[in-house]
mmCIF file of C-alpha atoms in Angstrom:
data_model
loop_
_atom_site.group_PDB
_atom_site.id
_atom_site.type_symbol
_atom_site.label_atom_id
_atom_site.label_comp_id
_atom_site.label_asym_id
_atom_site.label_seq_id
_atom_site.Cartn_x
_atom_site.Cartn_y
_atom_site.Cartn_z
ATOM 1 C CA UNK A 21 0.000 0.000 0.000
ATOM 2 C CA UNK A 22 1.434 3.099 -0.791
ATOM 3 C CA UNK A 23 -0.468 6.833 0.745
ATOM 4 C CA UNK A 24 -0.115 10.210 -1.495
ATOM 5 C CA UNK A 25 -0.550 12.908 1.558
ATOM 6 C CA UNK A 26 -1.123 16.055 -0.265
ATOM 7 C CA UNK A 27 -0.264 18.962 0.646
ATOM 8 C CA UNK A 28 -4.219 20.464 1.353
ATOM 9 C CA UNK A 29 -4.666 17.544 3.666
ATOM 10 C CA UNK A 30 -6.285 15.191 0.970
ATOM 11 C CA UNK A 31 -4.552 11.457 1.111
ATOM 12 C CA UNK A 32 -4.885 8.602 -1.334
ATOM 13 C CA UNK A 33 -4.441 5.191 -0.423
ATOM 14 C CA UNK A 34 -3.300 3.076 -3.387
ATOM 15 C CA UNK A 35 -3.213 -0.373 -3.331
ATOM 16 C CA UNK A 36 -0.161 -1.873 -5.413
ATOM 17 C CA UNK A 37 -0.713 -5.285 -7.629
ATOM 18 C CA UNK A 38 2.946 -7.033 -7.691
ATOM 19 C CA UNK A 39 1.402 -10.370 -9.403
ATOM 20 C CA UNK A 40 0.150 -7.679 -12.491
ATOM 21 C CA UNK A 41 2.855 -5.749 -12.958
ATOM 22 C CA UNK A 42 6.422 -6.671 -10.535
ATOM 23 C CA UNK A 43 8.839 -4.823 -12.266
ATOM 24 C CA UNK A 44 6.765 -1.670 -12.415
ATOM 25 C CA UNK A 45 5.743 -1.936 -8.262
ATOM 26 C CA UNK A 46 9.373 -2.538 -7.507
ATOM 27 C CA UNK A 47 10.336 0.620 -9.500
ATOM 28 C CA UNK A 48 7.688 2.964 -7.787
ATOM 29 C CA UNK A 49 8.042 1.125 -4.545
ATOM 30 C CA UNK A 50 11.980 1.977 -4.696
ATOM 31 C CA UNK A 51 11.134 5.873 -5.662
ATOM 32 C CA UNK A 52 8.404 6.013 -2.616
ATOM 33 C CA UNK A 53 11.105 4.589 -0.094
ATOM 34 C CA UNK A 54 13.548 7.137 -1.377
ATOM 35 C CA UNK A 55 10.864 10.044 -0.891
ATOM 36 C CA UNK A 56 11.420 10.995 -4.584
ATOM 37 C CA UNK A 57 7.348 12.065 -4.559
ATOM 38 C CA UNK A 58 8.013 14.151 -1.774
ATOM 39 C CA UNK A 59 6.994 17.860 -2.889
ATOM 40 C CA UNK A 60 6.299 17.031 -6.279
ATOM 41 C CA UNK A 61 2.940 17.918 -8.538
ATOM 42 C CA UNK A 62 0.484 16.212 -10.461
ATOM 43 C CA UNK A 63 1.296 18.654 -13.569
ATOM 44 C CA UNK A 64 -1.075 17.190 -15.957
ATOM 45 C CA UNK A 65 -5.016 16.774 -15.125
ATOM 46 C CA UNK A 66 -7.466 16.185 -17.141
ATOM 47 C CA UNK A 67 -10.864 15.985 -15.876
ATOM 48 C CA UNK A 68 -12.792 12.457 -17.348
ATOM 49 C CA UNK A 69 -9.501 11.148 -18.018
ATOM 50 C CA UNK A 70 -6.500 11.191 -15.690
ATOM 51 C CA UNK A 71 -4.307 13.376 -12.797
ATOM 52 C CA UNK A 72 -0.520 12.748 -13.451
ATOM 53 C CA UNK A 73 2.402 13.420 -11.175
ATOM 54 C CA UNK A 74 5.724 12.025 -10.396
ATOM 55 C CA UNK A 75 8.022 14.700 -12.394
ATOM 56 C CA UNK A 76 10.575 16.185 -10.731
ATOM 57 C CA UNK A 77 10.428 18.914 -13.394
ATOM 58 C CA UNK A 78 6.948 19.523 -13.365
ATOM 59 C CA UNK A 79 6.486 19.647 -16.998
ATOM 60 C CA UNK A 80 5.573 16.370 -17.872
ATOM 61 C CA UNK A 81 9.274 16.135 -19.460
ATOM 62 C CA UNK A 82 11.269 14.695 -16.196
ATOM 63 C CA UNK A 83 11.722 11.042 -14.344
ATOM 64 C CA UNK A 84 14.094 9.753 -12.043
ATOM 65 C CA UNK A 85 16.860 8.906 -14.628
ATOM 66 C CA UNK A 86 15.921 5.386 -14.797
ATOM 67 C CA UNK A 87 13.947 3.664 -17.253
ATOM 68 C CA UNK A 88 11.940 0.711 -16.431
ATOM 69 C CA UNK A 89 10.207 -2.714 -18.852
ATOM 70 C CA UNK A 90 6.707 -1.770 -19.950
ATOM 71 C CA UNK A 91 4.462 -4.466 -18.416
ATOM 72 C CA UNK A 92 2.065 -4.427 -20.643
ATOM 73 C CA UNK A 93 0.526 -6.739 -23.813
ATOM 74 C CA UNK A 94 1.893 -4.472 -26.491
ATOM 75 C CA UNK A 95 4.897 -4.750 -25.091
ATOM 76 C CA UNK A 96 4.942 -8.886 -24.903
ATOM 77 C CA UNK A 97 3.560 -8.700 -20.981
ATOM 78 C CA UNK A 98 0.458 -9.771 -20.135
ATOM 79 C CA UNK A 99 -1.179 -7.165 -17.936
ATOM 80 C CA UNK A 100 -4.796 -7.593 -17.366
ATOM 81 C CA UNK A 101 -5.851 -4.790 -14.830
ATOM 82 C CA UNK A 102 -8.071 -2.471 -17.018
ATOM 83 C CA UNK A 103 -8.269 0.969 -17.050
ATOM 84 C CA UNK A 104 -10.907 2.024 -14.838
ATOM 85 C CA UNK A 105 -11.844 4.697 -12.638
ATOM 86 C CA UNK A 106 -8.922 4.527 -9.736
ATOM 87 C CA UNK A 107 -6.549 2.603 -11.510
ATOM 88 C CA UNK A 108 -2.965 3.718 -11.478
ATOM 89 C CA UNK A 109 -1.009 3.070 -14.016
ATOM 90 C CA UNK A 110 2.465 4.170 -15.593
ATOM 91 C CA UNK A 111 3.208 7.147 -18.042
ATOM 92 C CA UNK A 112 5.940 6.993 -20.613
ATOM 93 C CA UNK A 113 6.930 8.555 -24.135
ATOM 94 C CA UNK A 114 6.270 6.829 -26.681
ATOM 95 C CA UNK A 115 9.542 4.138 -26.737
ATOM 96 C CA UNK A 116 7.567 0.915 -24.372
ATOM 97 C CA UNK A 117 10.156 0.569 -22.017
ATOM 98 C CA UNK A 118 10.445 4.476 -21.543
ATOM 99 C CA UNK A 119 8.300 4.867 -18.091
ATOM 100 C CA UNK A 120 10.454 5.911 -15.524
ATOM 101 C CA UNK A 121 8.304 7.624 -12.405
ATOM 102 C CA UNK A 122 5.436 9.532 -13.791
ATOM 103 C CA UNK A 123 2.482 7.930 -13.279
ATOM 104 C CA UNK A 124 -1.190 8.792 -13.518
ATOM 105 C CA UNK A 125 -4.553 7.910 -11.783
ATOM 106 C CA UNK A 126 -7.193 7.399 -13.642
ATOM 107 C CA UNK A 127 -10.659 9.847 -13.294
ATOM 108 C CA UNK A 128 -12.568 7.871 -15.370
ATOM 109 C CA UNK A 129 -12.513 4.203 -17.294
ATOM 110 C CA UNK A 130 -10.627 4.490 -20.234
ATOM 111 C CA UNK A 131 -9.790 1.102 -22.197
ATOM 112 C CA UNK A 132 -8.571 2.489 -24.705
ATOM 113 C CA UNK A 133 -4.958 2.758 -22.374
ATOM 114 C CA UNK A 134 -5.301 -1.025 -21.668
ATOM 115 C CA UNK A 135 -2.484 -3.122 -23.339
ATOM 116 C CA UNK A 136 -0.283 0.213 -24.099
ATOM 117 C CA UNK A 137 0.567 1.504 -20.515
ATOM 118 C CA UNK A 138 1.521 -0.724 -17.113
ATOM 119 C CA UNK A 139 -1.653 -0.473 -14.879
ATOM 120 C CA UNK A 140 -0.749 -1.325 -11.353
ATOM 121 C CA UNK A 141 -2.743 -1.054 -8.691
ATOM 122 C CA UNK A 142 -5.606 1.274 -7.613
ATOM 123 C CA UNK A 143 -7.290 3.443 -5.223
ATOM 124 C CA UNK A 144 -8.840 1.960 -2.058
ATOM 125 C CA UNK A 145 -9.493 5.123 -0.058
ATOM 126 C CA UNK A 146 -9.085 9.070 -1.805
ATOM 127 C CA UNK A 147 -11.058 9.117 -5.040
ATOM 128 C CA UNK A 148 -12.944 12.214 -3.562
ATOM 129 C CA UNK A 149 -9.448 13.592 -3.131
ATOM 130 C CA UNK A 150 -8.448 12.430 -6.970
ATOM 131 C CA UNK A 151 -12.411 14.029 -8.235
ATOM 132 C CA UNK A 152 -11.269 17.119 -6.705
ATOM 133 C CA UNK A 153 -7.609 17.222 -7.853
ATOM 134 C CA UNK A 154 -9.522 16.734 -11.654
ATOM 135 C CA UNK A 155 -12.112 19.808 -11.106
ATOM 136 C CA UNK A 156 -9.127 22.388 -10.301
ATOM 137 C CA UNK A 157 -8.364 25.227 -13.551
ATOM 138 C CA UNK A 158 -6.041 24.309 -15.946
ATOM 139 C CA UNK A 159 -3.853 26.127 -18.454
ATOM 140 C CA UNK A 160 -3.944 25.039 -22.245
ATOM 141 C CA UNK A 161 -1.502 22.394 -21.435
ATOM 142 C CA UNK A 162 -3.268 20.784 -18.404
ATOM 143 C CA UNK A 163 -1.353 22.178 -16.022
ATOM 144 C CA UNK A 164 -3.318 22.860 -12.795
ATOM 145 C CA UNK A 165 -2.987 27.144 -12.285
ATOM 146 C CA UNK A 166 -2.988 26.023 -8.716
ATOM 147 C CA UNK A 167 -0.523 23.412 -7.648
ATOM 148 C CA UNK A 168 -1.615 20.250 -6.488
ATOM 149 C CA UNK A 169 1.481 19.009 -4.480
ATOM 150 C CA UNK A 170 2.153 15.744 -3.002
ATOM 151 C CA UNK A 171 3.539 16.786 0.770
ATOM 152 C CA UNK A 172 4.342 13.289 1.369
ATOM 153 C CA UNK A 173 4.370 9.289 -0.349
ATOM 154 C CA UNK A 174 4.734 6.554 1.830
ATOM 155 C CA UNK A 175 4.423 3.268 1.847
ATOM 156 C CA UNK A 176 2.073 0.990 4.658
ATOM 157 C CA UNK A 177 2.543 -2.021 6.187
ATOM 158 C CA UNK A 178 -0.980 -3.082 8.022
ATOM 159 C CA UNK A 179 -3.088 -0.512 6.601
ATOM 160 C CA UNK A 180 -6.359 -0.128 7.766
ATOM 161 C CA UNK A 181 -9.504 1.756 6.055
ATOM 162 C CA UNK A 182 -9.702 5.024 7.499
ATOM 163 C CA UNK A 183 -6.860 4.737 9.837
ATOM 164 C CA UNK A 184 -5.923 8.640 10.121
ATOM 165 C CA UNK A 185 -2.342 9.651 8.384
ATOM 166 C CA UNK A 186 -0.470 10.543 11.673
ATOM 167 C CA UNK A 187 -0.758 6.701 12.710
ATOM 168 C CA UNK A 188 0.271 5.484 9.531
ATOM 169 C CA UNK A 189 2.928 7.661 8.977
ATOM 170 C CA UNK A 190 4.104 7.045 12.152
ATOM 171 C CA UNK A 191 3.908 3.180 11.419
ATOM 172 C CA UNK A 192 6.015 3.799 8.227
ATOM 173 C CA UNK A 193 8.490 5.563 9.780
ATOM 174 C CA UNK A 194 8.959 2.786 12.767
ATOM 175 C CA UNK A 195 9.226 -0.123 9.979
ATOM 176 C CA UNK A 196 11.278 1.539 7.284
ATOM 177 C CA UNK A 197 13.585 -0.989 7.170
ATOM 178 C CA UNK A 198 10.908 -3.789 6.245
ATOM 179 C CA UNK A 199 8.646 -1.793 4.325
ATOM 180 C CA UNK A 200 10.633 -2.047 1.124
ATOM 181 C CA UNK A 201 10.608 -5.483 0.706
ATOM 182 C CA UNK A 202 6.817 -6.467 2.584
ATOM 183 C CA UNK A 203 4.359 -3.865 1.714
ATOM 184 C CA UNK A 204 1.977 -4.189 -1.319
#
């Protein structure tokens, strides 16, 4: 389980699918344990489609300087979590094995995405947070005129619906030794 605490408050609780997509929930585990989310922006929203964060530039033009396997049927991978309202998945250019640590959450169901990017996992607790991240203004290129920052991304070990941030966090920093290797 991995929490987005952002920066309002607002906290997403995503639930990560190893058996779907390993390579791709080792990478973002790695980046979460390293705090690389920390501070960053979802600089690309578009309402009935998609938030996207995870660049360090904020442009949609940055990653983390390592490229990861696309796990995904286009790419030779079978991948069979759908696109669907909550799902998060990978973002990339258009080379397959180009994702690196954008990612996006999907606002809406959106098929079309299945079989070209690595889906893996989804929201369990936060959509309100992701519907309200996906009203905000945007310029012409989908950047949000107000940022919507990521304070914090952590990973969970023994998460609990509606168990409030503080204990969480406070669990995640207590185990950060384990948590790379256990959580989900």
């Amino acid at each position: 389980m991995v929490q987005i605490e952002m920066e309002d408050g607002g906290r997403i609780i995503v639930e990560l699918y190893p058996d779907i997509a390993p390579i791709t929930v080792r990478n973002f585990k790695k980046l979460v344990s390293e705090g690389f989310y920390d501070g960053l922006i979802f600089h690309r929203v578009i309402s009935g489609f998609m938030i996207q964060g995870g660049d360090p530039k904020g442009t949609g033009t940055g990653g983390s300087g390592v490229t990861i396997k696309g796990e995904f049927s286009a790419n030779g991978v079978k991948n069979t979590l759908s696109h669907s309202r909550g799902v998060i998945s990978m973002a990339r250019s258009d080379p397959f094995n180009s994702a690196s640590s954008q990612f996006f959450i999907m606002h809406a169901d959106d098929t079309g995405l299945d079989g070209k990017y690595a889906a893996f996992g989804k929201v369990l607790e936060g959509m309100d947070v992701v519907d309200r991240i996906a009203a905000v203004k945007v310029n012409k290129n989908n950047k949000p005129l107000t940022e919507q920052r990521m304070k914090r991304v952590t990973l969970l070990n023994n998460y609990t619906a509606g168990e409030s941030s503080e204990n969480t966090s406070q669990e995640q920093s207590e185990n950060d030794s384990s948590v790379t290797d256990t959580s989900d």
